[in-house]
PDB file of C-alpha atoms in Angstrom:
ATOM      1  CA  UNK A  30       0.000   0.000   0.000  1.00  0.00           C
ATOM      2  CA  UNK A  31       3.068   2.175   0.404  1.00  0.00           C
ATOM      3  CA  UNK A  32       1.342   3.903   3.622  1.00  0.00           C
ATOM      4  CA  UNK A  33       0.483   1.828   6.933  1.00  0.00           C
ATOM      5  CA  UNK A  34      -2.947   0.762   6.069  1.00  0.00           C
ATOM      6  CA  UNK A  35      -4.431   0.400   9.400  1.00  0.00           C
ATOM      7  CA  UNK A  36      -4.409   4.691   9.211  1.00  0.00           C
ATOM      8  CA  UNK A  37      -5.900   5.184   6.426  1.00  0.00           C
ATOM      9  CA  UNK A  38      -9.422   6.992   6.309  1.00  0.00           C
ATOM     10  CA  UNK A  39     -12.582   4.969   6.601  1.00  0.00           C
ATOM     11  CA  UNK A  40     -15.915   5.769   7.216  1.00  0.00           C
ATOM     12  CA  UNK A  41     -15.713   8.715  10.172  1.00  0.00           C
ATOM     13  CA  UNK A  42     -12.683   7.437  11.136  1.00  0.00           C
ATOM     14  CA  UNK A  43      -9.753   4.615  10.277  1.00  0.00           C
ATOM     15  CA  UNK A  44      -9.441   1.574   9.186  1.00  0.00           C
ATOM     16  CA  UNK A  45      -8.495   0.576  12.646  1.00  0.00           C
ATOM     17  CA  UNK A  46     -10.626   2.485  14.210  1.00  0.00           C
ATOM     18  CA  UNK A  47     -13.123   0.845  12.818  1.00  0.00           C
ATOM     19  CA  UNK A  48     -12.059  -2.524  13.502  1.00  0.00           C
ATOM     20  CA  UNK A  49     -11.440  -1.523  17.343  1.00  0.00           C
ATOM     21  CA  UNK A  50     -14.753  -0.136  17.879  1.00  0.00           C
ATOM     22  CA  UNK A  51     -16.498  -3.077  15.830  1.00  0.00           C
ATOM     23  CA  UNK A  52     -14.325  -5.372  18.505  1.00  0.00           C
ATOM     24  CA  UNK A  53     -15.419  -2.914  21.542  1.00  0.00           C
ATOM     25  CA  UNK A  54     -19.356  -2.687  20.434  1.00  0.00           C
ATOM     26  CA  UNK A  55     -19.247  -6.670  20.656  1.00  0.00           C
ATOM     27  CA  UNK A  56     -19.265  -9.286  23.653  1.00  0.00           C
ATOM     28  CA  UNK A  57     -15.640  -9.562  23.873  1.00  0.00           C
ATOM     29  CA  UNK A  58     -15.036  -8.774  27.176  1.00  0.00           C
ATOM     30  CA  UNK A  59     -11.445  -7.118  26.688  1.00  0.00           C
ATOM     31  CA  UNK A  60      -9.681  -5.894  23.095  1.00  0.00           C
ATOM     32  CA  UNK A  61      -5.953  -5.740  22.921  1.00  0.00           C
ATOM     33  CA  UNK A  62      -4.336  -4.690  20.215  1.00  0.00           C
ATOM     34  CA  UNK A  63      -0.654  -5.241  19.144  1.00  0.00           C
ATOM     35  CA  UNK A  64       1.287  -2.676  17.735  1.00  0.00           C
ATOM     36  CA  UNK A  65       4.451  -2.631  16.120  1.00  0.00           C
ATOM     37  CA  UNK A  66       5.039   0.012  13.050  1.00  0.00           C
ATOM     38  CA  UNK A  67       3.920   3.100  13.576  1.00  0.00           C
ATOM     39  CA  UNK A  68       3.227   2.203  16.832  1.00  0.00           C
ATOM     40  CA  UNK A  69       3.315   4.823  18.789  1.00  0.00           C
ATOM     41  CA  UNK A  70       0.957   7.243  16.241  1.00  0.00           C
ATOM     42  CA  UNK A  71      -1.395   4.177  16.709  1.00  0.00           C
ATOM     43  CA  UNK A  72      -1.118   4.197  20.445  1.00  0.00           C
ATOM     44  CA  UNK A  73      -1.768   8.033  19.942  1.00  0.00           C
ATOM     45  CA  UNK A  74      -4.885   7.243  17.466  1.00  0.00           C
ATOM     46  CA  UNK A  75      -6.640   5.063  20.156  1.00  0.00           C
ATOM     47  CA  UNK A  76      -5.775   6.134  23.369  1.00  0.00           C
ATOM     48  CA  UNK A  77      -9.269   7.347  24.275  1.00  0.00           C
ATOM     49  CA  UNK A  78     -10.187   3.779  23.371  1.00  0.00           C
ATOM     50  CA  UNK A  79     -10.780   1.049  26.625  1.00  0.00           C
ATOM     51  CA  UNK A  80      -8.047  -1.528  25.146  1.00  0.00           C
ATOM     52  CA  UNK A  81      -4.856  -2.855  25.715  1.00  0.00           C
ATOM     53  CA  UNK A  82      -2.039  -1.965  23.572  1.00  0.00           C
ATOM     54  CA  UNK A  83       0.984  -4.646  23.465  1.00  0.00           C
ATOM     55  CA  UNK A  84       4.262  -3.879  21.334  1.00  0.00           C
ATOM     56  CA  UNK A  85       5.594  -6.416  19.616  1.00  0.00           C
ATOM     57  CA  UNK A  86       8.913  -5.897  19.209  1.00  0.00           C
ATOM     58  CA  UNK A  87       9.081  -8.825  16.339  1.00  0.00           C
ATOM     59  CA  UNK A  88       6.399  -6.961  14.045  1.00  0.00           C
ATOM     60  CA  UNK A  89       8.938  -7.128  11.233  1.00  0.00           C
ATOM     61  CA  UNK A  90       9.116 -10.949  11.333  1.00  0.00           C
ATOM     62  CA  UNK A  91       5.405 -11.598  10.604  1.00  0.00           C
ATOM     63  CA  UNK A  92       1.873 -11.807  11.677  1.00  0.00           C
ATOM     64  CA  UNK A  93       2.884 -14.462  13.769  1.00  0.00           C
ATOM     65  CA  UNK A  94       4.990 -12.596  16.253  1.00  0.00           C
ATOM     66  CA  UNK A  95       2.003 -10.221  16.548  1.00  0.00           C
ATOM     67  CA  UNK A  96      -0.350 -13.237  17.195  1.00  0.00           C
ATOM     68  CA  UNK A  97       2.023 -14.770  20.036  1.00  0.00           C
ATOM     69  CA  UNK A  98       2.707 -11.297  21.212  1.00  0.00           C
ATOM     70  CA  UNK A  99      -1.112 -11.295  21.781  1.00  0.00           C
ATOM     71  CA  UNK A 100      -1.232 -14.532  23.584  1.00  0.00           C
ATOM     72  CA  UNK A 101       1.494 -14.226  25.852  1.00  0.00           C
ATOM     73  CA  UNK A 102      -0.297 -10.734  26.999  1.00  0.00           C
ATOM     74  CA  UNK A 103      -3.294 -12.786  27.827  1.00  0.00           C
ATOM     75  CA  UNK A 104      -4.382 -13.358  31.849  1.00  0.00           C
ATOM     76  CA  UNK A 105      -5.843 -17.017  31.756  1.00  0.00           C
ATOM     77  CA  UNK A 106      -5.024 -18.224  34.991  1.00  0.00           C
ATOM     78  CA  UNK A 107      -7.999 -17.392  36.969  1.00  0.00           C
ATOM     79  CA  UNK A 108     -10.634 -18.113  34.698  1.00  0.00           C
ATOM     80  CA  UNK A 109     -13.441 -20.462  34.068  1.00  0.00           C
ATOM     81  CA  UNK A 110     -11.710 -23.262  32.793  1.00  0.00           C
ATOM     82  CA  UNK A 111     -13.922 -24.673  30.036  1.00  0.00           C
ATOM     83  CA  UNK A 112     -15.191 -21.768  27.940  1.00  0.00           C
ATOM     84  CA  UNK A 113     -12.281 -19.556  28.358  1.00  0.00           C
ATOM     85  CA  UNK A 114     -10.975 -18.148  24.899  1.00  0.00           C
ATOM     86  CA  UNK A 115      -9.240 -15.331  23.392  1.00  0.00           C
ATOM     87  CA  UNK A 116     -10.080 -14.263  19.542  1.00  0.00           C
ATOM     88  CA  UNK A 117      -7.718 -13.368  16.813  1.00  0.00           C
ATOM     89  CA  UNK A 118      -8.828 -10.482  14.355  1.00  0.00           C
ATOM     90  CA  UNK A 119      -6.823  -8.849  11.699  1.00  0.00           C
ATOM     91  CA  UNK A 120      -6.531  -5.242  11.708  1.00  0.00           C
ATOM     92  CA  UNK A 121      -7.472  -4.980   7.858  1.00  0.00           C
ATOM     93  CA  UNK A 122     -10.793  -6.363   7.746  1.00  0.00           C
ATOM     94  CA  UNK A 123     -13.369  -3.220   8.496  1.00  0.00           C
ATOM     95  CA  UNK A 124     -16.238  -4.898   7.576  1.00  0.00           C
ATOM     96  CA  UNK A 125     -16.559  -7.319  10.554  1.00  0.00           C
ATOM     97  CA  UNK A 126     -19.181  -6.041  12.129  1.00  0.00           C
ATOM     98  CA  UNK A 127     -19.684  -6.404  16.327  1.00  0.00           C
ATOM     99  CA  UNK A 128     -23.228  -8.470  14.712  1.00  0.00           C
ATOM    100  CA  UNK A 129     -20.945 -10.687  13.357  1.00  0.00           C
ATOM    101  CA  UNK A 130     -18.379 -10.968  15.836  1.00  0.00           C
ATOM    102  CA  UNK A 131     -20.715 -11.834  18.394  1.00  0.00           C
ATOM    103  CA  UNK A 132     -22.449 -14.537  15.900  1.00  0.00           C
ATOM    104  CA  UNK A 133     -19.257 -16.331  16.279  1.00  0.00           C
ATOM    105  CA  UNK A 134     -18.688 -15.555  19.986  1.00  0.00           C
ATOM    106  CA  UNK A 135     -22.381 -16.682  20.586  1.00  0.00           C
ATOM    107  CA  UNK A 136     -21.766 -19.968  18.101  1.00  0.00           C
ATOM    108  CA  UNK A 137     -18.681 -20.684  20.869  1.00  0.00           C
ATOM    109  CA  UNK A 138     -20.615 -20.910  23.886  1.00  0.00           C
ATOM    110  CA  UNK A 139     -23.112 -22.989  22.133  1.00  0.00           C
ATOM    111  CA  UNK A 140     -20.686 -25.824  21.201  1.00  0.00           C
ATOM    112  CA  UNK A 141     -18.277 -28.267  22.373  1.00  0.00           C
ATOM    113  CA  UNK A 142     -15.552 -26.905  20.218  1.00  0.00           C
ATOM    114  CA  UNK A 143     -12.456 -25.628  20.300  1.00  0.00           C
ATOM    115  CA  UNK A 144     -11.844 -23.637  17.582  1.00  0.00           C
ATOM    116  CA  UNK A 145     -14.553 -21.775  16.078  1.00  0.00           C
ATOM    117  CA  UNK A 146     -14.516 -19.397  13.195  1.00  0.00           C
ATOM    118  CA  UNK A 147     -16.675 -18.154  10.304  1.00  0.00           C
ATOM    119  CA  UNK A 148     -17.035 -20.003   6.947  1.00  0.00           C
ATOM    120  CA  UNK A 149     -18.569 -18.476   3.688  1.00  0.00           C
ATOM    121  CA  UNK A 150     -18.493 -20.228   0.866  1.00  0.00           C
ATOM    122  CA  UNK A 151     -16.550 -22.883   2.156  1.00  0.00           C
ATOM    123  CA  UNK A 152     -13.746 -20.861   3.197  1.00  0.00           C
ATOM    124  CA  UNK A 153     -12.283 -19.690   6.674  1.00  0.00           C
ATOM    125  CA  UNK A 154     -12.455 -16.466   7.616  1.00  0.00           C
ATOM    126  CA  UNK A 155     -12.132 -13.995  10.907  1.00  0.00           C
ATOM    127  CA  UNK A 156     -12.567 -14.165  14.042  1.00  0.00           C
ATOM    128  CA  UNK A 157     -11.527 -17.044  14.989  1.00  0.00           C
ATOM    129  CA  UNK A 158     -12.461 -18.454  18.630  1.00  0.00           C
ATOM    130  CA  UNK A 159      -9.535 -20.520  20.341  1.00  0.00           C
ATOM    131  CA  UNK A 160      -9.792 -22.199  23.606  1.00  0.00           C
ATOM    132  CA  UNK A 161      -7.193 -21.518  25.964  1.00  0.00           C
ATOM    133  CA  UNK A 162      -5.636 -25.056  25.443  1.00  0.00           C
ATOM    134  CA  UNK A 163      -4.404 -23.884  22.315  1.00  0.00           C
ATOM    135  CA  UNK A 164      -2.053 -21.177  23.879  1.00  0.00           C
ATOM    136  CA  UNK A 165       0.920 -23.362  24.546  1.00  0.00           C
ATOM    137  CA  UNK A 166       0.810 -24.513  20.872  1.00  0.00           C
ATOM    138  CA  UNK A 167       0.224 -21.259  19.571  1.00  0.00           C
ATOM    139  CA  UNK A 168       3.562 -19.828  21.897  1.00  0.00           C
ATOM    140  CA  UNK A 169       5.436 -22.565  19.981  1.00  0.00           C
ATOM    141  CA  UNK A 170       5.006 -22.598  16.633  1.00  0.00           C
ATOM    142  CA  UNK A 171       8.005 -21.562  14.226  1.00  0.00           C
ATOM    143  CA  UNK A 172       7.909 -18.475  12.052  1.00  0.00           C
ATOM    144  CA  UNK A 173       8.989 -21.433   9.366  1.00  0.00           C
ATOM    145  CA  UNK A 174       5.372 -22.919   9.996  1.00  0.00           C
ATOM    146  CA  UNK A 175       2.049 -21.936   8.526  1.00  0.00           C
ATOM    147  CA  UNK A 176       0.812 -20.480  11.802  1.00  0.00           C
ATOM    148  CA  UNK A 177      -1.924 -20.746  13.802  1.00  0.00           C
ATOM    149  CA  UNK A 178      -3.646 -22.573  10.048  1.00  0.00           C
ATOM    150  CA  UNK A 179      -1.608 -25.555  11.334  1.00  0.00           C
ATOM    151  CA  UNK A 180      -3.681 -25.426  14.100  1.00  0.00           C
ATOM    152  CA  UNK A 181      -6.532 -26.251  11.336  1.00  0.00           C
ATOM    153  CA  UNK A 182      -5.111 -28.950   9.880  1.00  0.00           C
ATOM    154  CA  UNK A 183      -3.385 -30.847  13.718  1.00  0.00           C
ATOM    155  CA  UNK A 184      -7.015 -30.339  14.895  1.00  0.00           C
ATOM    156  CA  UNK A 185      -9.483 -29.876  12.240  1.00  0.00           C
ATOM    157  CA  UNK A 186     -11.786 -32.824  14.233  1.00  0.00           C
ATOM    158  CA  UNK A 187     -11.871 -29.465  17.324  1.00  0.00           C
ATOM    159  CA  UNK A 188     -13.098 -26.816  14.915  1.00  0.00           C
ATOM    160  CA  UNK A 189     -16.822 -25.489  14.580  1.00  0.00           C
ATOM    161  CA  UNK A 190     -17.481 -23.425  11.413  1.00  0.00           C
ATOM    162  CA  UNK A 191     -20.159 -20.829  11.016  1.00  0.00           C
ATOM    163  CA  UNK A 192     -22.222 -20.436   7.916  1.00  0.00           C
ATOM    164  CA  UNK A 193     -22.208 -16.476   7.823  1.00  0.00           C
ATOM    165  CA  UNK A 194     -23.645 -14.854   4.537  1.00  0.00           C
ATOM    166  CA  UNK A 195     -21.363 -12.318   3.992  1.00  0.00           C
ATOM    167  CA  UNK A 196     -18.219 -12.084   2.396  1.00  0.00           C
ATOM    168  CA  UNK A 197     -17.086  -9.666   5.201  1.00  0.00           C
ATOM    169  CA  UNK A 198     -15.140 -12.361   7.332  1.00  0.00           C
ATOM    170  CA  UNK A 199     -13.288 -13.029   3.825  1.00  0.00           C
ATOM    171  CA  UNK A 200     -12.461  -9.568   3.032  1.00  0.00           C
ATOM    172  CA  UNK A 201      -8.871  -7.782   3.798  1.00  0.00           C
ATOM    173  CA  UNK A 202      -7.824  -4.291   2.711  1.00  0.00           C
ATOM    174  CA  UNK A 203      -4.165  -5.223   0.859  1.00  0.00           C
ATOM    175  CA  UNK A 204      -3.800  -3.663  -1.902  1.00  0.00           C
ATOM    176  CA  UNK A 205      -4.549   0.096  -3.482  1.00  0.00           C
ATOM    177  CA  UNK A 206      -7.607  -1.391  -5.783  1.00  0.00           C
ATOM    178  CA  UNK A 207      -9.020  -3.136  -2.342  1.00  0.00           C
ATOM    179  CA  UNK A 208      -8.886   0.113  -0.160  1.00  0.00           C
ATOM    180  CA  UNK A 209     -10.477   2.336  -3.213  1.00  0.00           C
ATOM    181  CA  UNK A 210     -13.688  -0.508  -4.010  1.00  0.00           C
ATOM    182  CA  UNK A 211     -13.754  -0.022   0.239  1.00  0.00           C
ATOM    183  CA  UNK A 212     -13.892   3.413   0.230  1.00  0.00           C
ATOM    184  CA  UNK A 213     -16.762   3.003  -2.621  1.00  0.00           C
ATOM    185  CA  UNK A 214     -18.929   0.871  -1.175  1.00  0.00           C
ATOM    186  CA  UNK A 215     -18.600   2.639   2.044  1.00  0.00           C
ATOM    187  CA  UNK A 216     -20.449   6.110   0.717  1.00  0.00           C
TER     188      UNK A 216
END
């Protein structure tokens, strides 16, 4: 994109802005969001926000680093046992609504599952749901692996998918042409 994304103008606000408040509006019941370029203007940009900000220091490595970075920030000690999750989101993806975050956070309670994410079309999208046994294998995978997708394949017989009807859990902001047909359908 040439610029950092996540700042760009959308809507009445950013890109992640809009993700952040989508996350806040939602039944998550905390947001933290790791920072690494441009981090401190993006610290700046949300401070008036209720969320944790975590720098990763690896941010240059890959999305991995930010996603483990995450994790390790997470307190899990002294919570109920069997439903307790964390959620990964991608700062790119405006269009998750909190309507459709809390479809998947409401899907999670509902079953016996570990993983739990959003399908349309037959494909995986975000948020993705992942019980706190998964935190250990998360914290070791290798920035040589696939990421937390291995997780799909090691334990595809732990995953619930969601049947949502919009392309929105799909949907990233990469490129120049993405951000402008964004922009578009956002007026």
């Amino acid at each position: 994109m040439g610029e950092p994304k996540q700042l760009l103008p959308f809507a009445n606000s950013t890109i992640l802005e809009t993700v952040v408040d989508n996350m806040l509006e939602s039944k998550f019941n905390e947001v933290i969001v790791i920072i690494g370029h441009c981090a401190e203007q993006i610290q700046q940009l949300i401070a008036d926000r209720p969320v944790k900000t975590v720098f990763n220091p690896d941010y240059h490595k890959g999305m991995l680093t930010s996603v483990q970075a995450g994790v390790r920030s997470l307190n899990l000690a002294n919570v109920n046992e069997s439903r307790n999750a964390f959620s990964l989101m991608l700062v790119d993806q405006p269009f998750i609504t909190s309507t459709l975050i809390d479809k998947i956070i409401d899907a999670y309670t509902q079953v016996e599952k570990g993983i739990v994410l959003p399908s349309y079309n037959y494909r995986r999208g975000h948020p993705v749901i992942f019980n706190k046994k998964y935190v250990d294998e998360i914290l070791s995978l290798s920035l040589n692996s696939d990421g937390v997708r291995t997780l799909y394949k090691t334990y595809s017989e732990d995953i619930h998918y969601v049947e949502v009807g919009t392309d929105a859990v799909l949907r990233d902001i990469d490129y120049k042409e993405d951000y402008d047909r964004a922009i578009n359908e956002n007026r």
